[in-house]
mmCIF file with all atom_site columns, C-alpha atoms in Angstrom:
data_model
loop_
_atom_site.group_PDB
_atom_site.id
_atom_site.type_symbol
_atom_site.label_atom_id
_atom_site.label_alt_id
_atom_site.label_comp_id
_atom_site.label_asym_id
_atom_site.label_entity_id
_atom_site.label_seq_id
_atom_site.pdbx_PDB_ins_code
_atom_site.Cartn_x
_atom_site.Cartn_y
_atom_site.Cartn_z
_atom_site.occupancy
_atom_site.B_iso_or_equiv
_atom_site.pdbx_formal_charge
_atom_site.auth_seq_id
_atom_site.auth_comp_id
_atom_site.auth_asym_id
_atom_site.auth_atom_id
_atom_site.pdbx_PDB_model_num
ATOM 1   C CA . MET Q 1 1   ? -6.867  -7.256  -1.669  1.00 54.00 ? 1   MET Q CA 1
ATOM 2   C CA . GLU Q 1 2   ? -8.268  -4.385  -4.226  1.00 58.00 ? 2   GLU Q CA 1
ATOM 3   C CA . HIS Q 1 3   ? -6.073  -3.557  -7.237  1.00 70.00 ? 3   HIS Q CA 1
ATOM 4   C CA . CYS Q 1 4   ? -2.747  -2.569  -6.848  1.00 73.00 ? 4   CYS Q CA 1
ATOM 5   C CA . ALA Q 1 5   ? -0.875  -1.049  -9.395  1.00 91.00 ? 5   ALA Q CA 1
ATOM 6   C CA . VAL Q 1 6   ? 2.667   -0.143  -7.391  1.00 97.00 ? 6   VAL Q CA 1
ATOM 7   C CA . ALA Q 1 7   ? 4.617   -2.139  -5.009  1.00 98.00 ? 7   ALA Q CA 1
ATOM 8   C CA . ILE Q 1 8   ? 7.442   -0.076  -3.160  1.00 98.00 ? 8   ILE Q CA 1
ATOM 9   C CA . PHE Q 1 9   ? 9.782   -2.235  -1.728  1.00 98.00 ? 9   PHE Q CA 1
ATOM 10  C CA . ASP Q 1 10  ? 12.125  -1.756  1.564   1.00 98.00 ? 10  ASP Q CA 1
ATOM 11  C CA . LEU Q 1 11  ? 15.155  -3.140  1.330   1.00 98.00 ? 11  LEU Q CA 1
ATOM 12  C CA . ASP Q 1 12  ? 17.731  -5.030  4.390   1.00 96.00 ? 12  ASP Q CA 1
ATOM 13  C CA . ASN Q 1 13  ? 15.679  -7.728  6.801   1.00 96.00 ? 13  ASN Q CA 1
ATOM 14  C CA . CYS Q 1 14  ? 12.812  -7.798  3.245   1.00 97.00 ? 14  CYS Q CA 1
ATOM 15  C CA . LEU Q 1 15  ? 14.944  -8.722  0.489   1.00 98.00 ? 15  LEU Q CA 1
ATOM 16  C CA . LEU Q 1 16  ? 18.096  -8.922  2.096   1.00 97.00 ? 16  LEU Q CA 1
ATOM 17  C CA . ASP Q 1 17  ? 19.622  -9.939  5.704   1.00 96.00 ? 17  ASP Q CA 1
ATOM 18  C CA . ALA Q 1 18  ? 21.010  -7.040  6.914   1.00 94.00 ? 18  ALA Q CA 1
ATOM 19  C CA . ARG Q 1 19  ? 23.412  -9.842  8.856   1.00 94.00 ? 19  ARG Q CA 1
ATOM 20  C CA . ALA Q 1 20  ? 25.089  -10.884 5.152   1.00 95.00 ? 20  ALA Q CA 1
ATOM 21  C CA . VAL Q 1 21  ? 27.641  -8.964  5.195   1.00 94.00 ? 21  VAL Q CA 1
ATOM 22  C CA . GLY Q 1 22  ? 29.090  -10.745 8.276   1.00 90.00 ? 22  GLY Q CA 1
ATOM 23  C CA . PRO Q 1 23  ? 31.495  -8.795  10.371  1.00 94.00 ? 23  PRO Q CA 1
ATOM 24  C CA . LEU Q 1 24  ? 31.636  -5.180  8.191   1.00 95.00 ? 24  LEU Q CA 1
ATOM 25  C CA . PHE Q 1 25  ? 29.665  -3.385  11.152  1.00 96.00 ? 25  PHE Q CA 1
ATOM 26  C CA . GLU Q 1 26  ? 32.000  -4.170  13.881  1.00 96.00 ? 26  GLU Q CA 1
ATOM 27  C CA . PRO Q 1 27  ? 34.699  -1.119  13.162  1.00 96.00 ? 27  PRO Q CA 1
ATOM 28  C CA . ALA Q 1 28  ? 31.240  1.134   13.960  1.00 97.00 ? 28  ALA Q CA 1
ATOM 29  C CA . PHE Q 1 29  ? 30.319  -1.171  16.846  1.00 97.00 ? 29  PHE Q CA 1
ATOM 30  C CA . GLU Q 1 30  ? 33.707  -1.100  18.140  1.00 97.00 ? 30  GLU Q CA 1
ATOM 31  C CA . ALA Q 1 31  ? 33.805  3.015   17.998  1.00 98.00 ? 31  ALA Q CA 1
ATOM 32  C CA . ILE Q 1 32  ? 30.680  3.152   19.477  1.00 98.00 ? 32  ILE Q CA 1
ATOM 33  C CA . ARG Q 1 33  ? 31.652  0.929   22.386  1.00 97.00 ? 33  ARG Q CA 1
ATOM 34  C CA . GLN Q 1 34  ? 35.069  3.154   22.943  1.00 97.00 ? 34  GLN Q CA 1
ATOM 35  C CA . ALA Q 1 35  ? 32.898  6.762   22.786  1.00 98.00 ? 35  ALA Q CA 1
ATOM 36  C CA . ASN Q 1 36  ? 30.312  5.278   25.278  1.00 97.00 ? 36  ASN Q CA 1
ATOM 37  C CA . GLN Q 1 37  ? 32.208  5.607   28.493  1.00 96.00 ? 37  GLN Q CA 1
ATOM 38  C CA . GLY Q 1 38  ? 29.531  4.328   30.646  1.00 95.00 ? 38  GLY Q CA 1
ATOM 39  C CA . ALA Q 1 39  ? 26.808  6.755   28.970  1.00 96.00 ? 39  ALA Q CA 1
ATOM 40  C CA . LEU Q 1 40  ? 24.454  3.063   28.311  1.00 97.00 ? 40  LEU Q CA 1
ATOM 41  C CA . ALA Q 1 41  ? 24.770  -0.154  30.472  1.00 97.00 ? 41  ALA Q CA 1
ATOM 42  C CA . PRO Q 1 42  ? 26.520  -2.871  28.428  1.00 96.00 ? 42  PRO Q CA 1
ATOM 43  C CA . ALA Q 1 43  ? 23.522  -5.115  28.324  1.00 97.00 ? 43  ALA Q CA 1
ATOM 44  C CA . MET Q 1 44  ? 21.851  -1.493  27.034  1.00 97.00 ? 44  MET Q CA 1
ATOM 45  C CA . LEU Q 1 45  ? 24.879  -1.172  24.807  1.00 97.00 ? 45  LEU Q CA 1
ATOM 46  C CA . GLU Q 1 46  ? 24.876  -4.085  22.943  1.00 97.00 ? 46  GLU Q CA 1
ATOM 47  C CA . GLN Q 1 47  ? 20.678  -4.351  22.320  1.00 97.00 ? 47  GLN Q CA 1
ATOM 48  C CA . ALA Q 1 48  ? 21.504  -0.890  21.028  1.00 97.00 ? 48  ALA Q CA 1
ATOM 49  C CA . LEU Q 1 49  ? 23.594  -2.310  18.527  1.00 97.00 ? 49  LEU Q CA 1
ATOM 50  C CA . TYR Q 1 50  ? 22.019  -5.497  17.818  1.00 95.00 ? 50  TYR Q CA 1
ATOM 51  C CA . GLN Q 1 51  ? 19.238  -2.908  16.597  1.00 93.00 ? 51  GLN Q CA 1
ATOM 52  C CA . CYS Q 1 52  ? 21.303  -1.102  14.137  1.00 94.00 ? 52  CYS Q CA 1
ATOM 53  C CA . TRP Q 1 53  ? 20.702  -4.385  12.188  1.00 92.00 ? 53  TRP Q CA 1
ATOM 54  C CA . PHE Q 1 54  ? 17.188  -3.984  11.646  1.00 90.00 ? 54  PHE Q CA 1
ATOM 55  C CA . THR Q 1 55  ? 16.884  -0.304  12.412  1.00 88.00 ? 55  THR Q CA 1
ATOM 56  C CA . ALA Q 1 56  ? 18.942  2.484   10.777  1.00 86.00 ? 56  ALA Q CA 1
ATOM 57  C CA . PHE Q 1 57  ? 21.087  4.303   12.577  1.00 93.00 ? 57  PHE Q CA 1
ATOM 58  C CA . ASP Q 1 58  ? 19.781  7.601   13.203  1.00 90.00 ? 58  ASP Q CA 1
ATOM 59  C CA . LEU Q 1 59  ? 16.717  6.303   14.579  1.00 89.00 ? 59  LEU Q CA 1
ATOM 60  C CA . VAL Q 1 60  ? 18.520  3.831   16.633  1.00 94.00 ? 60  VAL Q CA 1
ATOM 61  C CA . ALA Q 1 61  ? 20.751  6.693   17.771  1.00 95.00 ? 61  ALA Q CA 1
ATOM 62  C CA . GLU Q 1 62  ? 17.797  8.547   18.901  1.00 94.00 ? 62  GLU Q CA 1
ATOM 63  C CA . ARG Q 1 63  ? 15.751  5.733   20.675  1.00 94.00 ? 63  ARG Q CA 1
ATOM 64  C CA . TYR Q 1 64  ? 18.955  4.711   22.565  1.00 97.00 ? 64  TYR Q CA 1
ATOM 65  C CA . ARG Q 1 65  ? 20.142  7.911   23.437  1.00 96.00 ? 65  ARG Q CA 1
ATOM 66  C CA . PHE Q 1 66  ? 23.645  8.014   22.363  1.00 97.00 ? 66  PHE Q CA 1
ATOM 67  C CA . THR Q 1 67  ? 26.133  10.713  23.269  1.00 97.00 ? 67  THR Q CA 1
ATOM 68  C CA . PRO Q 1 68  ? 27.075  13.096  20.408  1.00 97.00 ? 68  PRO Q CA 1
ATOM 69  C CA . ALA Q 1 69  ? 30.822  11.569  21.079  1.00 97.00 ? 69  ALA Q CA 1
ATOM 70  C CA . MET Q 1 70  ? 28.511  7.908   20.601  1.00 97.00 ? 70  MET Q CA 1
ATOM 71  C CA . ARG Q 1 71  ? 27.041  8.886   17.064  1.00 97.00 ? 71  ARG Q CA 1
ATOM 72  C CA . ALA Q 1 72  ? 29.945  11.312  16.110  1.00 97.00 ? 72  ALA Q CA 1
ATOM 73  C CA . ALA Q 1 73  ? 32.091  7.698   16.056  1.00 97.00 ? 73  ALA Q CA 1
ATOM 74  C CA . GLY Q 1 74  ? 29.468  5.185   14.622  1.00 96.00 ? 74  GLY Q CA 1
ATOM 75  C CA . TRP Q 1 75  ? 28.882  8.368   12.284  1.00 96.00 ? 75  TRP Q CA 1
ATOM 76  C CA . ARG Q 1 76  ? 32.372  8.495   10.866  1.00 96.00 ? 76  ARG Q CA 1
ATOM 77  C CA . GLN Q 1 77  ? 32.421  4.693   10.682  1.00 96.00 ? 77  GLN Q CA 1
ATOM 78  C CA . PHE Q 1 78  ? 29.414  3.945   8.835   1.00 96.00 ? 78  PHE Q CA 1
ATOM 79  C CA . SER Q 1 79  ? 29.257  6.765   6.808   1.00 95.00 ? 79  SER Q CA 1
ATOM 80  C CA . GLN Q 1 80  ? 32.465  4.770   5.039   1.00 95.00 ? 80  GLN Q CA 1
ATOM 81  C CA . LEU Q 1 81  ? 31.468  1.471   5.182   1.00 96.00 ? 81  LEU Q CA 1
ATOM 82  C CA . GLN Q 1 82  ? 31.308  -0.598  1.639   1.00 96.00 ? 82  GLN Q CA 1
ATOM 83  C CA . VAL Q 1 83  ? 30.048  -4.203  0.569   1.00 96.00 ? 83  VAL Q CA 1
ATOM 84  C CA . ARG Q 1 84  ? 33.015  -5.200  -2.017  1.00 94.00 ? 84  ARG Q CA 1
ATOM 85  C CA . ALA Q 1 85  ? 31.754  -8.704  -2.367  1.00 93.00 ? 85  ALA Q CA 1
ATOM 86  C CA . PRO Q 1 86  ? 28.584  -10.184 -4.273  1.00 95.00 ? 86  PRO Q CA 1
ATOM 87  C CA . LEU Q 1 87  ? 25.931  -10.668 -1.701  1.00 96.00 ? 87  LEU Q CA 1
ATOM 88  C CA . HIS Q 1 88  ? 22.572  -13.013 -2.697  1.00 94.00 ? 88  HIS Q CA 1
ATOM 89  C CA . GLY Q 1 89  ? 19.597  -12.102 -0.857  1.00 96.00 ? 89  GLY Q CA 1
ATOM 90  C CA . TYR Q 1 90  ? 17.234  -14.523 0.823   1.00 97.00 ? 90  TYR Q CA 1
ATOM 91  C CA . PRO Q 1 91  ? 16.632  -17.548 -0.673  1.00 97.00 ? 91  PRO Q CA 1
ATOM 92  C CA . ASP Q 1 92  ? 13.071  -16.076 -2.698  1.00 98.00 ? 92  ASP Q CA 1
ATOM 93  C CA . ILE Q 1 93  ? 14.709  -12.854 -3.646  1.00 98.00 ? 93  ILE Q CA 1
ATOM 94  C CA . GLY Q 1 94  ? 14.630  -14.417 -7.433  1.00 97.00 ? 94  GLY Q CA 1
ATOM 95  C CA . LEU Q 1 95  ? 10.908  -14.336 -7.367  1.00 98.00 ? 95  LEU Q CA 1
ATOM 96  C CA . LEU Q 1 96  ? 10.741  -10.422 -7.147  1.00 97.00 ? 96  LEU Q CA 1
ATOM 97  C CA . PRO Q 1 97  ? 10.830  -10.000 -11.032 1.00 97.00 ? 97  PRO Q CA 1
ATOM 98  C CA . ARG Q 1 98  ? 7.492   -12.050 -10.798 1.00 97.00 ? 98  ARG Q CA 1
ATOM 99  C CA . ILE Q 1 99  ? 5.431   -9.555  -8.831  1.00 96.00 ? 99  ILE Q CA 1
ATOM 100 C CA . PRO Q 1 100 ? 3.476   -8.052  -11.822 1.00 95.00 ? 100 PRO Q CA 1
ATOM 101 C CA . LEU Q 1 101 ? 3.608   -4.929  -10.413 1.00 96.00 ? 101 LEU Q CA 1
ATOM 102 C CA . ARG Q 1 102 ? 5.271   -1.493  -11.115 1.00 97.00 ? 102 ARG Q CA 1
ATOM 103 C CA . ARG Q 1 103 ? 8.195   -2.379  -8.504  1.00 98.00 ? 103 ARG Q CA 1
ATOM 104 C CA . TYR Q 1 104 ? 10.345  0.497   -6.880  1.00 98.00 ? 104 TYR Q CA 1
ATOM 105 C CA . LEU Q 1 105 ? 12.954  0.286   -3.878  1.00 98.00 ? 105 LEU Q CA 1
ATOM 106 C CA . VAL Q 1 106 ? 13.091  2.528   -1.157  1.00 98.00 ? 106 VAL Q CA 1
ATOM 107 C CA . THR Q 1 107 ? 16.167  2.040   1.800   1.00 96.00 ? 107 THR Q CA 1
ATOM 108 C CA . SER Q 1 108 ? 17.503  4.616   4.518   1.00 93.00 ? 108 SER Q CA 1
ATOM 109 C CA . GLY Q 1 109 ? 20.998  4.118   5.604   1.00 92.00 ? 109 GLY Q CA 1
ATOM 110 C CA . PHE Q 1 110 ? 24.132  5.766   4.666   1.00 95.00 ? 110 PHE Q CA 1
ATOM 111 C CA . ARG Q 1 111 ? 24.879  6.222   1.041   1.00 95.00 ? 111 ARG Q CA 1
ATOM 112 C CA . ARG Q 1 112 ? 27.441  4.382   0.061   1.00 96.00 ? 112 ARG Q CA 1
ATOM 113 C CA . LEU Q 1 113 ? 26.703  0.944   2.286   1.00 97.00 ? 113 LEU Q CA 1
ATOM 114 C CA . GLN Q 1 114 ? 23.001  1.340   0.968   1.00 97.00 ? 114 GLN Q CA 1
ATOM 115 C CA . ASP Q 1 115 ? 24.387  1.529   -2.352  1.00 97.00 ? 115 ASP Q CA 1
ATOM 116 C CA . SER Q 1 116 ? 27.242  -1.181  -2.524  1.00 97.00 ? 116 SER Q CA 1
ATOM 117 C CA . LYS Q 1 117 ? 25.037  -3.728  -0.890  1.00 97.00 ? 117 LYS Q CA 1
ATOM 118 C CA . ILE Q 1 118 ? 22.455  -3.244  -3.982  1.00 98.00 ? 118 ILE Q CA 1
ATOM 119 C CA . ASP Q 1 119 ? 25.294  -3.476  -6.443  1.00 97.00 ? 119 ASP Q CA 1
ATOM 120 C CA . ALA Q 1 120 ? 26.206  -6.567  -4.887  1.00 97.00 ? 120 ALA Q CA 1
ATOM 121 C CA . LEU Q 1 121 ? 22.681  -8.522  -5.378  1.00 97.00 ? 121 LEU Q CA 1
ATOM 122 C CA . GLY Q 1 122 ? 22.655  -7.141  -8.923  1.00 97.00 ? 122 GLY Q CA 1
ATOM 123 C CA . ILE Q 1 123 ? 18.708  -6.260  -8.745  1.00 98.00 ? 123 ILE Q CA 1
ATOM 124 C CA . ARG Q 1 124 ? 19.205  -2.384  -9.638  1.00 97.00 ? 124 ARG Q CA 1
ATOM 125 C CA . PRO Q 1 125 ? 17.071  -3.616  -13.174 1.00 97.00 ? 125 PRO Q CA 1
ATOM 126 C CA . TRP Q 1 126 ? 14.084  -5.108  -11.117 1.00 98.00 ? 126 TRP Q CA 1
ATOM 127 C CA . PHE Q 1 127 ? 13.208  -1.979  -10.134 1.00 98.00 ? 127 PHE Q CA 1
ATOM 128 C CA . GLU Q 1 128 ? 11.566  1.374   -12.357 1.00 98.00 ? 128 GLU Q CA 1
ATOM 129 C CA . GLN Q 1 129 ? 13.871  2.834   -10.206 1.00 98.00 ? 129 GLN Q CA 1
ATOM 130 C CA . VAL Q 1 130 ? 15.617  3.035   -6.602  1.00 98.00 ? 130 VAL Q CA 1
ATOM 131 C CA . PHE Q 1 131 ? 15.771  5.833   -3.716  1.00 97.00 ? 131 PHE Q CA 1
ATOM 132 C CA . ILE Q 1 132 ? 18.834  5.771   -0.864  1.00 95.00 ? 132 ILE Q CA 1
ATOM 133 C CA . ASP Q 1 133 ? 17.360  7.969   2.344   1.00 93.00 ? 133 ASP Q CA 1
ATOM 134 C CA . ALA Q 1 134 ? 20.365  8.965   2.817   1.00 92.00 ? 134 ALA Q CA 1
ATOM 135 C CA . VAL Q 1 135 ? 21.117  9.344   6.763   1.00 90.00 ? 135 VAL Q CA 1
ATOM 136 C CA . ASP Q 1 136 ? 24.046  11.512  5.618   1.00 89.00 ? 136 ASP Q CA 1
ATOM 137 C CA . GLU Q 1 137 ? 23.155  13.574  3.169   1.00 86.00 ? 137 GLU Q CA 1
ATOM 138 C CA . ARG Q 1 138 ? 20.190  15.091  4.922   1.00 71.00 ? 138 ARG Q CA 1
ATOM 139 C CA . PRO Q 1 139 ? 20.522  18.571  6.015   1.00 63.00 ? 139 PRO Q CA 1
ATOM 140 C CA . ALA Q 1 140 ? 20.735  19.225  9.881   1.00 55.00 ? 140 ALA Q CA 1
ATOM 141 C CA . SER Q 1 141 ? 17.688  22.564  9.887   1.00 49.00 ? 141 SER Q CA 1
ATOM 142 C CA . ASP Q 1 142 ? 16.360  23.158  6.327   1.00 51.00 ? 142 ASP Q CA 1
ATOM 143 C CA . GLY Q 1 143 ? 12.747  21.898  8.088   1.00 49.00 ? 143 GLY Q CA 1
ATOM 144 C CA . ALA Q 1 144 ? 12.173  19.506  4.807   1.00 51.00 ? 144 ALA Q CA 1
ATOM 145 C CA . PRO Q 1 145 ? 10.776  16.770  5.624   1.00 54.00 ? 145 PRO Q CA 1
ATOM 146 C CA . HIS Q 1 146 ? 12.868  13.575  5.503   1.00 68.00 ? 146 HIS Q CA 1
ATOM 147 C CA . GLY Q 1 147 ? 12.931  9.677   5.705   1.00 86.00 ? 147 GLY Q CA 1
ATOM 148 C CA . LYS Q 1 148 ? 10.147  7.246   3.255   1.00 95.00 ? 148 LYS Q CA 1
ATOM 149 C CA . GLN Q 1 149 ? 7.418   9.041   3.655   1.00 95.00 ? 149 GLN Q CA 1
ATOM 150 C CA . PRO Q 1 150 ? 8.427   12.068  0.984   1.00 95.00 ? 150 PRO Q CA 1
ATOM 151 C CA . ILE Q 1 151 ? 9.947   9.818   -1.137  1.00 97.00 ? 151 ILE Q CA 1
ATOM 152 C CA . PHE Q 1 152 ? 6.643   7.466   -1.815  1.00 97.00 ? 152 PHE Q CA 1
ATOM 153 C CA . GLU Q 1 153 ? 4.884   10.467  -2.408  1.00 97.00 ? 153 GLU Q CA 1
ATOM 154 C CA . GLN Q 1 154 ? 6.926   10.965  -5.119  1.00 96.00 ? 154 GLN Q CA 1
ATOM 155 C CA . ILE Q 1 155 ? 6.305   7.674   -6.204  1.00 97.00 ? 155 ILE Q CA 1
ATOM 156 C CA . LEU Q 1 156 ? 3.073   7.900   -6.349  1.00 97.00 ? 156 LEU Q CA 1
ATOM 157 C CA . ALA Q 1 157 ? 2.416   11.589  -7.679  1.00 96.00 ? 157 ALA Q CA 1
ATOM 158 C CA . ARG Q 1 158 ? 4.943   9.928   -10.487 1.00 95.00 ? 158 ARG Q CA 1
ATOM 159 C CA . GLU Q 1 159 ? 2.723   7.350   -11.005 1.00 95.00 ? 159 GLU Q CA 1
ATOM 160 C CA . GLY Q 1 160 ? -0.512  8.679   -10.845 1.00 95.00 ? 160 GLY Q CA 1
ATOM 161 C CA . CYS Q 1 161 ? -0.968  6.235   -7.803  1.00 94.00 ? 161 CYS Q CA 1
ATOM 162 C CA . ALA Q 1 162 ? -3.311  6.624   -5.595  1.00 95.00 ? 162 ALA Q CA 1
ATOM 163 C CA . PRO Q 1 163 ? -1.961  5.857   -1.957  1.00 96.00 ? 163 PRO Q CA 1
ATOM 164 C CA . ARG Q 1 164 ? -4.555  2.426   -1.680  1.00 94.00 ? 164 ARG Q CA 1
ATOM 165 C CA . HIS Q 1 165 ? -3.742  1.093   -4.749  1.00 95.00 ? 165 HIS Q CA 1
ATOM 166 C CA . ALA Q 1 166 ? 0.317   0.839   -3.890  1.00 97.00 ? 166 ALA Q CA 1
ATOM 167 C CA . LEU Q 1 167 ? 1.501   -1.626  -1.737  1.00 97.00 ? 167 LEU Q CA 1
ATOM 168 C CA . VAL Q 1 168 ? 4.770   -1.403  1.096   1.00 98.00 ? 168 VAL Q CA 1
ATOM 169 C CA . ILE Q 1 169 ? 5.921   -3.798  2.070   1.00 98.00 ? 169 ILE Q CA 1
ATOM 170 C CA . GLY Q 1 170 ? 8.821   -4.194  4.425   1.00 98.00 ? 170 GLY Q CA 1
ATOM 171 C CA . ASP Q 1 171 ? 9.566   -4.632  7.924   1.00 97.00 ? 171 ASP Q CA 1
ATOM 172 C CA . ASN Q 1 172 ? 10.104  -1.958  10.167  1.00 94.00 ? 172 ASN Q CA 1
ATOM 173 C CA . PRO Q 1 173 ? 7.443   -0.473  11.917  1.00 94.00 ? 173 PRO Q CA 1
ATOM 174 C CA . LEU Q 1 174 ? 9.543   2.938   12.587  1.00 89.00 ? 174 LEU Q CA 1
ATOM 175 C CA . SER Q 1 175 ? 10.061  3.673   8.866   1.00 93.00 ? 175 SER Q CA 1
ATOM 176 C CA . GLU Q 1 176 ? 8.475   2.233   6.006   1.00 96.00 ? 176 GLU Q CA 1
ATOM 177 C CA . LEU Q 1 177 ? 5.395   0.824   7.649   1.00 97.00 ? 177 LEU Q CA 1
ATOM 178 C CA . ALA Q 1 178 ? 4.683   3.229   9.492   1.00 96.00 ? 178 ALA Q CA 1
ATOM 179 C CA . ALA Q 1 179 ? 5.219   5.754   6.218   1.00 96.00 ? 179 ALA Q CA 1
ATOM 180 C CA . GLY Q 1 180 ? 3.303   3.914   4.146   1.00 97.00 ? 180 GLY Q CA 1
ATOM 181 C CA . ARG Q 1 181 ? 0.292   3.732   7.158   1.00 97.00 ? 181 ARG Q CA 1
ATOM 182 C CA . ALA Q 1 182 ? 0.323   7.162   7.065   1.00 97.00 ? 182 ALA Q CA 1
ATOM 183 C CA . LEU Q 1 183 ? -0.385  7.339   3.677   1.00 97.00 ? 183 LEU Q CA 1
ATOM 184 C CA . GLY Q 1 184 ? -3.049  5.247   3.251   1.00 97.00 ? 184 GLY Q CA 1
ATOM 185 C CA . ALA Q 1 185 ? -1.228  2.300   1.512   1.00 97.00 ? 185 ALA Q CA 1
ATOM 186 C CA . THR Q 1 186 ? -1.832  -1.464  2.383   1.00 97.00 ? 186 THR Q CA 1
ATOM 187 C CA . THR Q 1 187 ? 0.920   -2.596  4.269   1.00 98.00 ? 187 THR Q CA 1
ATOM 188 C CA . VAL Q 1 188 ? 2.808   -5.929  3.599   1.00 98.00 ? 188 VAL Q CA 1
ATOM 189 C CA . GLN Q 1 189 ? 5.198   -6.927  6.778   1.00 98.00 ? 189 GLN Q CA 1
ATOM 190 C CA . THR Q 1 190 ? 7.505   -9.350  5.745   1.00 98.00 ? 190 THR Q CA 1
ATOM 191 C CA . VAL Q 1 191 ? 8.282   -11.589 9.060   1.00 97.00 ? 191 VAL Q CA 1
ATOM 192 C CA . ARG Q 1 192 ? 11.889  -12.854 8.410   1.00 95.00 ? 192 ARG Q CA 1
ATOM 193 C CA . PRO Q 1 193 ? 13.746  -14.077 11.037  1.00 93.00 ? 193 PRO Q CA 1
ATOM 194 C CA . GLY Q 1 194 ? 14.627  -11.962 14.025  1.00 89.00 ? 194 GLY Q CA 1
ATOM 195 C CA . VAL Q 1 195 ? 11.289  -9.391  13.141  1.00 93.00 ? 195 VAL Q CA 1
ATOM 196 C CA . ARG Q 1 196 ? 9.145   -8.895  15.091  1.00 94.00 ? 196 ARG Q CA 1
ATOM 197 C CA . PRO Q 1 197 ? 5.823   -9.180  14.657  1.00 96.00 ? 197 PRO Q CA 1
ATOM 198 C CA . TRP Q 1 198 ? 3.429   -5.844  14.311  1.00 96.00 ? 198 TRP Q CA 1
ATOM 199 C CA . GLU Q 1 199 ? -0.029  -6.236  14.885  1.00 96.00 ? 199 GLU Q CA 1
ATOM 200 C CA . LEU Q 1 200 ? -0.961  -2.670  12.860  1.00 97.00 ? 200 LEU Q CA 1
ATOM 201 C CA . ALA Q 1 201 ? 0.420   -3.792  10.019  1.00 97.00 ? 201 ALA Q CA 1
ATOM 202 C CA . ASP Q 1 202 ? -2.508  -4.662  6.715   1.00 97.00 ? 202 ASP Q CA 1
ATOM 203 C CA . HIS Q 1 203 ? -0.763  -8.192  6.066   1.00 97.00 ? 203 HIS Q CA 1
ATOM 204 C CA . GLN Q 1 204 ? 1.652   -10.180 6.787   1.00 97.00 ? 204 GLN Q CA 1
ATOM 205 C CA . VAL Q 1 205 ? 3.920   -12.648 4.767   1.00 97.00 ? 205 VAL Q CA 1
ATOM 206 C CA . GLN Q 1 206 ? 6.850   -14.618 5.616   1.00 95.00 ? 206 GLN Q CA 1
ATOM 207 C CA . GLY Q 1 207 ? 8.629   -13.438 2.044   1.00 96.00 ? 207 GLY Q CA 1
ATOM 208 C CA . LEU Q 1 208 ? 7.591   -12.922 -1.516  1.00 98.00 ? 208 LEU Q CA 1
ATOM 209 C CA . GLU Q 1 209 ? 5.629   -16.392 -1.743  1.00 97.00 ? 209 GLU Q CA 1
ATOM 210 C CA . GLY Q 1 210 ? 3.609   -14.684 0.659   1.00 97.00 ? 210 GLY Q CA 1
ATOM 211 C CA . VAL Q 1 211 ? 3.234   -11.016 -1.618  1.00 97.00 ? 211 VAL Q CA 1
ATOM 212 C CA . LEU Q 1 212 ? 2.849   -13.246 -4.350  1.00 97.00 ? 212 LEU Q CA 1
ATOM 213 C CA . GLN Q 1 213 ? -0.098  -15.243 -2.608  1.00 96.00 ? 213 GLN Q CA 1
ATOM 214 C CA . LEU Q 1 214 ? -1.942  -11.757 -1.912  1.00 94.00 ? 214 LEU Q CA 1
ATOM 215 C CA . LEU Q 1 215 ? -1.643  -10.412 -5.279  1.00 93.00 ? 215 LEU Q CA 1
ATOM 216 C CA . SER Q 1 216 ? -3.095  -13.807 -7.025  1.00 88.00 ? 216 SER Q CA 1
ATOM 217 C CA . PRO Q 1 217 ? -6.594  -13.685 -8.261  1.00 76.00 ? 217 PRO Q CA 1
ATOM 218 C CA . PRO Q 1 218 ? -9.069  -15.494 -5.575  1.00 68.00 ? 218 PRO Q CA 1
ATOM 219 C CA . GLY Q 1 219 ? -10.490 -18.594 -6.953  1.00 58.00 ? 219 GLY Q CA 1
ATOM 220 C CA . PRO Q 1 220 ? -14.246 -19.739 -7.107  1.00 58.00 ? 220 PRO Q CA 1
ATOM 221 C CA . PRO Q 1 221 ? -16.165 -20.405 -4.284  1.00 54.00 ? 221 PRO Q CA 1
ATOM 222 C CA . HIS Q 1 222 ? -16.346 -23.890 -2.873  1.00 52.00 ? 222 HIS Q CA 1
ATOM 223 C CA . THR Q 1 223 ? -19.882 -25.142 -2.509  1.00 52.00 ? 223 THR Q CA 1
ATOM 224 C CA . GLY Q 1 224 ? -19.216 -28.210 -0.816  1.00 51.00 ? 224 GLY Q CA 1
ATOM 225 C CA . GLU Q 1 225 ? -20.086 -30.142 -4.455  1.00 48.00 ? 225 GLU Q CA 1
ATOM 226 C CA . GLY Q 1 226 ? -17.949 -32.827 -5.438  1.00 46.00 ? 226 GLY Q CA 1
ATOM 227 C CA . PRO Q 1 227 ? -16.339 -31.479 -9.510  1.00 43.00 ? 227 PRO Q CA 1
ATOM 228 C CA . ALA Q 1 228 ? -18.533 -30.800 -12.335 1.00 39.00 ? 228 ALA Q CA 1
ATOM 229 C CA . ARG Q 1 229 ? -19.568 -33.229 -15.046 1.00 38.00 ? 229 ARG Q CA 1
ATOM 230 C CA . ALA Q 1 230 ? -18.982 -32.217 -18.453 1.00 35.00 ? 230 ALA Q CA 1
#
């Protein structure tokens, strides 16, 4: 792999199984069910709610065409959620400090919820900087670009790093992987349990061990001969 200088990580389903917060989302899910009023068939509604574990709520609401009432009900609940107990992340999360690049964390979601996850994991010191693409702080019609791509551009400008020298590491083709691909960065999909592989990612790994392997220098070419003798 060409020399890389910067690694930009996603949080949910990359470093942390989003479902690790257990029943925390249930009040939001129930509020959306109550507001549905038959707009979505029950099976489709449950599919949409399941996707909230993998994709930011605003994107789920758009993709599944939530009614304004459904969106508002979910928004009210999600914007108040906060993790109050320690979280542990995936078993390999302790490998993160060993990744020999300048590391950034960029996560999308509701500000209070995402901040509380990061604090519950205790991983903030492992990054040069943490950015939250807070869906509840986006102006409705200011015309400015939203999502992760402008944040990635800000990081690259700060580092003086060309996109081709950056790794974008995460699970979601609709979010960080698409943004990384659009910029010309190297995209690495973490295919954690429940994550559907995306064939357009430059690399696919099971976890952080795979990221470390990508960054390892290649060994000497195999010639088929036995070991050299002194």
